[in-house]
Coordinates of C-alpha atoms in Angstrom, one line a residue:
M1 CA 0.0 0.0 -0.1
S2 CA 1.2 3.3 -1.0
T3 CA 2.2 5.8 1.8
A4 CA 1.7 9.6 1.7
D5 CA 5.2 10.2 0.5
D6 CA 4.7 8.2 -2.6
I7 CA 1.9 10.4 -3.5
C8 CA 3.7 13.7 -3.1
G9 CA 4.8 15.6 -6.0
T10 CA 3.6 18.0 -8.7
Y11 CA 0.8 16.8 -11.5
T12 CA -0.7 18.0 -14.8
L13 CA -4.2 16.9 -15.4
S14 CA -4.6 14.5 -18.4
H15 CA -8.1 13.1 -18.2
C16 CA -11.5 13.9 -16.8
D17 CA -13.9 11.1 -16.4
G18 CA -12.1 9.0 -19.4
R19 CA -11.8 11.9 -21.8
I20 CA -8.8 14.0 -22.5
A21 CA -9.0 17.1 -20.4
S22 CA -10.1 20.3 -22.1
T23 CA -8.7 22.6 -19.6
K24 CA -5.1 22.8 -17.9
A25 CA -4.8 22.0 -14.2
T26 CA -1.9 21.2 -12.0
L27 CA -2.1 19.5 -8.6
T28 CA 0.7 19.5 -6.1
I29 CA 0.5 17.3 -3.0
H30 CA 3.2 17.9 -0.2
R31 CA 4.0 16.9 3.4
C32 CA 5.3 19.0 6.1
G33 CA 5.6 16.8 9.4
D34 CA 2.3 15.3 9.8
T35 CA 0.5 17.7 7.7
L36 CA -0.4 16.7 4.1
T37 CA -1.6 19.6 1.8
A38 CA -3.4 19.3 -1.7
H39 CA -3.3 22.5 -3.8
V40 CA -5.0 22.4 -7.3
T41 CA -4.6 25.3 -9.7
V42 CA -7.1 25.7 -12.6
V43 CA -7.9 29.3 -12.8
N44 CA -8.4 29.7 -9.0
D45 CA -6.1 28.0 -6.3
L46 CA -7.8 25.6 -4.5
R47 CA -6.1 24.5 -1.3
G48 CA -6.5 22.7 2.0
T49 CA -5.4 20.1 4.4
V50 CA -6.1 16.4 3.6
Q51 CA -5.9 13.0 5.0
Y52 CA -4.4 10.0 3.3
E53 CA -4.9 6.5 4.6
N54 CA -5.2 2.9 2.6
G55 CA -5.3 4.3 -0.6
H56 CA -7.8 6.9 0.2
I57 CA -7.7 10.8 0.3
V58 CA -10.2 13.2 1.4
G59 CA -10.3 16.9 2.7
S60 CA -11.6 20.5 2.1
L61 CA -9.9 22.8 -0.4
H62 CA -10.8 26.5 -0.3
S63 CA -10.9 28.4 -3.4
T64 CA -9.6 31.9 -4.3
G65 CA -13.0 32.7 -5.7
N66 CA -12.0 34.1 -9.0
V67 CA -14.3 34.3 -12.1
T68 CA -13.8 31.4 -14.5
G69 CA -15.1 29.9 -17.7
P70 CA -17.5 27.1 -17.8
A71 CA -15.1 24.4 -18.4
Q72 CA -12.6 25.8 -15.8
E73 CA -15.3 26.1 -13.2
S74 CA -16.8 22.6 -13.7
V75 CA -13.1 20.9 -13.3
E76 CA -12.6 23.0 -10.2
Q77 CA -16.2 22.0 -8.6
T78 CA -15.7 18.8 -9.5
L79 CA -12.4 18.3 -7.9
S80 CA -13.4 20.3 -4.8
K81 CA -16.3 18.1 -4.2
G82 CA -14.4 15.0 -5.0
F83 CA -11.7 15.9 -2.3
A84 CA -14.6 16.6 0.1
D85 CA -16.3 13.2 -0.3
G86 CA -13.0 11.7 -0.9
F87 CA -10.8 9.8 -3.8
D88 CA -9.5 6.4 -4.0
I89 CA -6.0 6.9 -5.3
V90 CA -4.0 4.6 -7.6
I91 CA -0.4 5.0 -8.5
E92 CA 0.6 3.5 -11.8
L93 CA 3.9 4.2 -13.6
N94 CA 4.2 8.3 -13.6
R95 CA 0.3 8.7 -13.1
L96 CA -2.1 9.6 -10.3
L97 CA -5.5 8.4 -10.6
L98 CA -8.4 9.9 -8.4
K99 CA -11.6 7.8 -8.5
N100 CA -14.9 8.0 -6.7
T101 CA -18.4 6.9 -7.5
N102 CA -19.1 10.5 -9.0
S103 CA -15.9 11.4 -11.0
S104 CA -12.2 10.3 -12.3
F105 CA -9.4 12.4 -12.7
A106 CA -6.0 11.3 -14.4
F107 CA -2.9 13.0 -13.5
V108 CA 0.7 12.8 -14.9
C109 CA 3.7 13.5 -12.6
S110 CA 5.6 16.3 -13.9
S111 CA 8.2 16.3 -10.8
K112 CA 8.8 15.0 -7.2
L113 CA 11.0 16.2 -4.5
S114 CA 12.8 12.7 -4.4
D115 CA 13.9 13.3 -8.0
L116 CA 16.4 15.6 -6.8
N117 CA 18.0 13.4 -3.8
G118 CA 21.8 13.1 -4.2
E119 CA 24.6 15.2 -5.4
H120 CA 24.3 17.1 -8.7
A121 CA 27.0 19.1 -10.7
I122 CA 25.8 22.7 -11.8
I123 CA 26.9 22.3 -15.7
A124 CA 25.1 25.6 -16.8
I125 CA 23.9 28.9 -15.5
N126 CA 21.3 30.7 -17.8
G127 CA 22.6 28.4 -20.7
Q128 CA 26.2 29.2 -20.1
P129 CA 28.8 26.7 -18.5
P130 CA 30.0 28.0 -15.1
N131 CA 33.9 29.0 -14.9
Q132 CA 34.5 26.6 -11.9
E133 CA 33.1 23.4 -10.3
M134 CA 30.0 24.1 -8.6
I135 CA 27.9 21.5 -6.6
M136 CA 24.3 21.2 -5.0
R137 CA 23.3 18.5 -2.6
F138 CA 19.7 17.5 -1.8
I139 CA 19.2 15.1 1.4
P140 CA 15.8 14.2 2.6
D141 CA 14.9 16.0 6.0
G142 CA 12.3 13.1 7.0
N143 CA 9.9 15.7 7.3
G144 CA 8.5 16.1 3.8
G145 CA 11.3 18.3 2.5
C146 CA 15.1 18.4 1.9
F147 CA 18.2 19.9 3.3
V148 CA 19.9 21.7 0.5
T149 CA 23.7 22.8 0.0
A150 CA 25.2 24.8 -2.6
N151 CA 28.8 25.3 -3.1
V152 CA 29.9 28.3 -5.3
A153 CA 32.2 30.6 -3.6
N154 CA 30.3 30.5 -0.5
S155 CA 28.4 27.7 1.1
L156 CA 24.5 28.3 1.0
R157 CA 22.6 25.9 3.2
G158 CA 18.8 25.7 4.1
S159 CA 15.9 23.6 3.5
C160 CA 13.2 23.4 0.7
Q161 CA 10.1 21.8 0.0
L162 CA 7.4 21.5 -2.9
D163 CA 4.9 24.2 -2.5
A164 CA 2.1 25.1 -5.2
G165 CA 4.4 23.2 -7.5
L166 CA 7.3 25.1 -7.0
L167 CA 10.6 24.4 -5.2
R168 CA 10.8 26.8 -2.2
G169 CA 12.9 27.5 0.5
E170 CA 15.3 29.6 2.5
L171 CA 19.2 29.6 2.2
A172 CA 21.8 31.0 4.8
T173 CA 25.3 31.8 3.4
T174 CA 28.9 32.0 4.7
Q175 CA 30.3 35.5 4.1
V176 CA 33.6 34.8 2.1
E177 CA 34.5 37.5 -0.6
A178 CA 33.8 36.5 -4.1
D179 CA 34.3 38.0 -7.6
E180 CA 31.0 39.3 -9.0
S181 CA 30.1 36.7 -11.4
L182 CA 30.1 34.2 -8.5
M183 CA 28.2 36.5 -6.4
R184 CA 25.4 36.6 -9.2
V185 CA 25.1 32.8 -9.2
E186 CA 24.7 32.6 -5.2
K187 CA 22.3 35.4 -5.7
L188 CA 20.4 33.6 -8.3
I189 CA 20.2 30.1 -6.4
S190 CA 19.3 32.3 -3.3
E191 CA 16.4 34.4 -4.8
G192 CA 15.1 31.5 -6.8
F193 CA 14.6 29.2 -3.7
Q194 CA 12.8 32.4 -2.1
K195 CA 10.5 33.1 -5.0
G196 CA 10.3 29.3 -6.1
F197 CA 11.9 27.3 -8.8
H198 CA 10.0 25.0 -11.6
I199 CA 11.5 21.5 -11.7
C200 CA 12.0 20.3 -15.2
N201 CA 13.4 16.9 -16.1
N202 CA 15.5 17.2 -19.4
E203 CA 17.9 15.2 -21.3
S204 CA 20.9 16.8 -19.0
G205 CA 19.4 16.1 -15.7
I206 CA 17.1 18.5 -14.0
L207 CA 16.5 22.2 -14.8
L208 CA 15.8 24.6 -12.1
Q209 CA 13.9 27.4 -13.6
S210 CA 12.7 30.9 -12.0
S211 CA 11.6 34.2 -12.9
E212 CA 15.4 35.4 -12.6
G213 CA 17.1 32.6 -14.7
T214 CA 17.9 28.8 -14.9
I215 CA 20.2 26.3 -13.3
Q216 CA 21.1 23.3 -15.0
L217 CA 21.9 20.2 -12.6
C218 CA 23.6 17.1 -13.9
R219 CA 23.6 13.9 -11.0
I220 CA 26.9 12.7 -9.8
L221 CA 26.5 9.0 -10.3
S222 CA 28.2 6.2 -8.2
Q223 CA 28.1 2.5 -8.7
T224 CA 25.1 2.3 -6.3
N225 CA 23.1 4.8 -8.4
L226 CA 23.6 2.7 -11.6
E227 CA 22.8 -0.9 -10.0
G228 CA 19.4 -2.4 -11.4
V229 CA 17.9 -4.0 -14.3
Y230 CA 17.0 -1.8 -17.3
V231 CA 15.0 -2.2 -20.6
L232 CA 16.2 -0.4 -23.8
K233 CA 13.6 2.5 -24.6
S234 CA 15.0 4.0 -27.6
F235 CA 18.5 3.6 -29.7
N236 CA 19.9 6.7 -31.5
G237 CA 16.5 8.7 -31.1
G238 CA 14.4 5.8 -32.9
A239 CA 12.6 2.8 -31.8
V240 CA 14.5 -0.5 -30.7
P241 CA 15.2 -2.3 -33.9
T242 CA 14.5 -5.7 -32.5
R243 CA 11.6 -7.9 -31.6
N244 CA 13.3 -9.1 -28.6
Q245 CA 13.4 -6.9 -25.3
P246 CA 17.0 -5.6 -24.8
I247 CA 18.2 -5.8 -21.4
V248 CA 20.9 -4.1 -19.5
T249 CA 22.0 -5.1 -16.0
F250 CA 24.6 -3.1 -14.0
R251 CA 26.1 -4.3 -10.6
P252 CA 28.7 -2.7 -8.5
G253 CA 32.0 -4.3 -8.9
N254 CA 35.5 -3.5 -7.3
A255 CA 36.7 0.0 -6.6
N256 CA 35.1 2.3 -9.5
E257 CA 34.1 -0.8 -11.9
V258 CA 30.7 -1.8 -12.7
D259 CA 29.7 -5.2 -14.0
I260 CA 27.8 -5.2 -17.1
S261 CA 25.4 -7.8 -18.5
I262 CA 23.4 -7.1 -22.0
S263 CA 20.8 -9.4 -23.6
V264 CA 19.8 -8.7 -27.2
A265 CA 20.1 -11.8 -29.5
N266 CA 23.3 -12.6 -27.7
R267 CA 24.3 -12.3 -24.0
I268 CA 27.1 -9.7 -23.5
R269 CA 29.3 -9.3 -20.3
G270 CA 32.1 -7.1 -19.2
T271 CA 33.3 -4.4 -16.7
A272 CA 33.7 -0.9 -17.0
A273 CA 34.9 1.9 -15.0
L274 CA 32.8 4.6 -13.8
N275 CA 34.9 8.0 -13.9
Q276 CA 32.9 11.5 -13.8
N277 CA 29.7 10.0 -15.1
V278 CA 31.5 8.3 -17.9
L279 CA 31.3 4.5 -18.4
S280 CA 34.4 2.9 -20.3
S281 CA 35.8 -0.5 -20.6
E282 CA 39.5 -1.2 -21.4
E283 CA 38.5 -4.6 -23.1
P284 CA 35.7 -5.5 -25.7
L285 CA 32.9 -6.8 -23.8
M286 CA 32.6 -10.7 -24.0
S287 CA 29.7 -12.2 -26.3
T288 CA 28.0 -15.6 -27.0
R289 CA 27.8 -16.5 -30.6
M290 CA 24.2 -16.7 -31.3
M291 CA 23.0 -15.7 -35.0
G292 CA 20.7 -12.7 -34.9
A293 CA 19.1 -10.5 -36.9
E294 CA 21.0 -7.8 -38.8
E295 CA 19.4 -5.1 -36.5
E296 CA 20.3 -6.8 -33.4
S297 CA 23.8 -7.3 -34.5
K298 CA 24.1 -3.6 -34.9
L299 CA 22.5 -2.9 -31.8
E300 CA 25.1 -5.2 -30.0
S301 CA 28.0 -3.8 -31.8
A302 CA 26.9 -0.3 -30.7
F303 CA 26.9 -1.2 -27.2
N304 CA 30.1 -2.9 -27.4
V305 CA 31.9 -0.1 -29.2
G306 CA 30.2 2.4 -27.1
F307 CA 31.4 1.0 -23.7
Q308 CA 35.1 0.8 -25.2
Y309 CA 34.9 4.4 -26.4
G310 CA 33.2 5.4 -23.5
L311 CA 29.5 6.6 -22.7
E312 CA 28.2 9.7 -20.6
C313 CA 25.7 8.6 -18.0
I314 CA 22.8 10.8 -17.4
S315 CA 20.2 9.9 -14.8
S316 CA 16.9 11.5 -14.9
G317 CA 13.8 10.0 -12.6
N318 CA 13.6 6.3 -13.7
E319 CA 15.6 6.8 -16.9
L320 CA 19.1 6.7 -17.7
T321 CA 20.7 7.7 -20.9
L322 CA 24.1 6.6 -22.2
K323 CA 25.6 8.6 -24.9
N324 CA 28.6 9.6 -26.8
Q325 CA 29.5 11.5 -30.3
D326 CA 28.5 8.3 -32.2
C327 CA 25.4 6.8 -30.3
K328 CA 22.7 7.3 -27.8
F329 CA 20.8 4.8 -25.6
V330 CA 17.9 5.7 -23.3
L331 CA 17.3 2.9 -20.7
V332 CA 14.3 2.9 -18.3
K333 CA 14.6 1.1 -14.8
A334 CA 12.4 -2.2 -14.7
A335 CA 10.1 -3.0 -12.0
I336 CA 11.2 -6.7 -10.8
P337 CA 8.7 -8.6 -8.9
E338 CA 9.2 -9.9 -5.5
A339 CA 9.2 -13.6 -6.9
Q340 CA 9.9 -16.4 -4.8
H341 CA 10.0 -19.1 -7.6
G342 CA 12.0 -17.4 -10.5
G343 CA 11.4 -14.6 -12.3
S344 CA 9.2 -13.0 -15.2
S345 CA 10.6 -13.6 -18.9
Y346 CA 9.3 -10.3 -19.8
K347 CA 10.5 -6.9 -18.1
G348 CA 7.9 -4.0 -17.1
T349 CA 8.5 -0.6 -16.0
Y350 CA 5.6 -1.1 -13.5
C351 CA 4.6 -4.2 -11.6
S352 CA 1.7 -4.9 -9.3
K353 CA 0.6 -7.8 -7.2
C354 CA -2.9 -9.2 -8.2
F355 CA -3.5 -11.1 -5.1
K356 CA -2.3 -8.2 -2.7
T357 CA -3.3 -10.2 0.7
E358 CA -1.8 -13.5 -0.5
G359 CA 1.8 -14.0 0.6
N360 CA 4.1 -12.5 -2.1
G361 CA 1.3 -11.6 -4.4
L362 CA 1.3 -15.0 -6.4
L363 CA 0.5 -13.1 -9.9
Y364 CA 1.8 -10.1 -11.1
R365 CA 0.8 -7.8 -13.7
L366 CA 3.7 -6.2 -15.3
V367 CA 3.1 -3.1 -17.5
N368 CA 5.8 -1.6 -19.9
D369 CA 5.0 2.1 -20.5
H370 CA 6.8 2.7 -23.6
E371 CA 6.3 -0.3 -25.3
K372 CA 2.5 -0.3 -24.2
K373 CA 2.4 -3.8 -23.4
W374 CA 1.1 -5.8 -20.6
A375 CA 2.0 -9.3 -19.3
F376 CA 1.2 -11.6 -16.1
Y377 CA 3.5 -13.8 -14.4
N378 CA 2.4 -16.7 -12.4
D379 CA 5.1 -17.2 -9.3
T380 CA 3.1 -20.1 -8.0
Q381 CA 4.4 -23.8 -8.2
D382 CA 1.2 -25.7 -8.5
F383 CA -1.7 -23.2 -9.5
R384 CA -2.9 -22.3 -13.1
I385 CA -4.4 -18.9 -13.1
H386 CA -6.9 -17.7 -15.3
V387 CA -7.0 -13.8 -16.2
R388 CA -10.0 -12.1 -17.4
A389 CA -10.0 -8.2 -17.6
T390 CA -12.5 -5.7 -19.3
F391 CA -11.4 -2.6 -20.8
G392 CA -13.3 0.7 -21.6
A393 CA -14.8 1.0 -24.9
R394 CA -12.4 4.0 -25.8
S395 CA -9.2 1.5 -25.2
N396 CA -7.0 1.0 -28.3
I397 CA -5.9 -2.4 -27.7
E398 CA -5.0 -6.1 -29.0
A399 CA -4.6 -9.2 -27.7
L400 CA -0.9 -10.7 -27.7
D401 CA 0.4 -14.3 -28.3
N402 CA -2.0 -16.4 -26.0
A403 CA -4.4 -14.1 -24.8
S404 CA -7.9 -14.0 -26.8
M405 CA -10.1 -11.1 -27.0
Y406 CA -13.6 -10.1 -27.9
Q407 CA -16.1 -7.0 -27.5
N408 CA -19.3 -7.5 -25.3
D409 CA -22.9 -5.8 -25.8
D410 CA -21.5 -2.7 -23.9
G411 CA -18.7 -2.1 -26.3
R412 CA -16.3 -2.8 -23.8
Y413 CA -13.2 -5.3 -24.5
V414 CA -12.6 -8.5 -22.7
V415 CA -9.2 -10.1 -22.8
E416 CA -8.4 -13.6 -21.2
V417 CA -5.5 -15.8 -21.0
T418 CA -4.3 -18.8 -18.7
V419 CA -0.9 -18.6 -17.0
N420 CA 0.8 -21.7 -16.0
P421 CA 2.9 -21.8 -13.0
Q422 CA 6.3 -20.4 -13.1
S423 CA 5.5 -18.8 -16.4
T424 CA 4.9 -15.7 -18.4
E425 CA 2.1 -14.7 -20.8
M426 CA 1.8 -11.6 -22.8
F427 CA -1.6 -10.0 -22.5
I428 CA -2.5 -6.7 -24.5
E429 CA -0.6 -4.0 -26.5
G430 CA -2.0 -0.5 -27.0
D431 CA -3.8 2.3 -25.1
V432 CA -6.0 1.5 -22.1
N433 CA -8.8 3.8 -21.1
G434 CA -10.2 1.9 -17.9
F435 CA -10.1 -1.5 -16.7
R436 CA -11.0 -4.3 -14.4
A437 CA -9.6 -7.7 -13.7
H438 CA -10.9 -10.8 -12.5
Y439 CA -8.2 -13.7 -11.5
D440 CA -9.1 -17.5 -10.8
A441 CA -6.6 -19.8 -9.3
E442 CA -6.9 -23.6 -9.9
P443 CA -4.9 -26.4 -8.3
I444 CA -3.3 -28.7 -10.7

């Protein structure tokens, strides 16, 4: 079950009652100590203290009372009433779903305070590189905010939190004399936190943007930051050129080394050193000798050559970009089921337990956001599990592999598949607009 910290962040409205939202709205949920606050901005600001427990959020939001158009007024009133009555919350991938018997809203996460946790190099100020090394660090304070330190000429220290979609805080500073250019940077940082920074994830890392200027951050990575299993999202800006699911695994090695395992048509293994966010291997990575398709061979070669020449690593949320002047790989961290009897052959970017009250979950739903595919993994040893899911009529989906699909009298799509013990079954591909699922376990 999600905690209050799991739902904290800034979100933008994407859908109302299953339809694409016709008006812009942002939702910020933040915690300060034991107090949880929701802040909605459409035309008016709606703000109030809320309670969150067992996947349910409820509270009264108070409006600034400005005049709005009919569409904006409808969204404000429905959200305000929804919070007063209470919403059930579902967090899935980067989406926050609010639903009760009268309405439903889907929001997409634009930033979370936890995205900042760690150490970052300041690599640009107002689009220009700094003339010396500058570091900014964020450490969770345990109360819903962060301690922040910025080292320029002076050391700026304080605390910050998300408030109304902005990163705000007060920083104190040491009083070392500095040249005018460094003083301007320190002023930009200090006043930016005072007035509020917008947090934007971009290709280089995280951009802090205020009314006075911009600060580009790039996370300083360690072996531990890289550790995990990743699926390949794109190669040189395009779709992945293989029917298989390319998987990259990083594990900490000795000293500054990282153990690498890559699976395309072949399994490729080796070691690379991590120095200043660049991964490079002195020796070619070792590969098995399976014959793959031409595009798979090109992808495998690009990985091998890329690591030999060196790949810059840039982390942003759950994405990791590896790039040099010749190639660019965008990886997404996989969500791994807490399996006890093996593991899924398909990797998703989101994973949920289907039987939440039964041990380790028994059956897992795996969703890969960028592939728009679902799969189910059965972690039992002696149960065959039948899955039956009904999808909204506005869904645009097709059944995969052994799954079957038909449309019922209400226009909804019904998809079914049977998953054998310790097996993975592909389920659907496409765009989902609401679903309900039912699971039956039969002993073998």
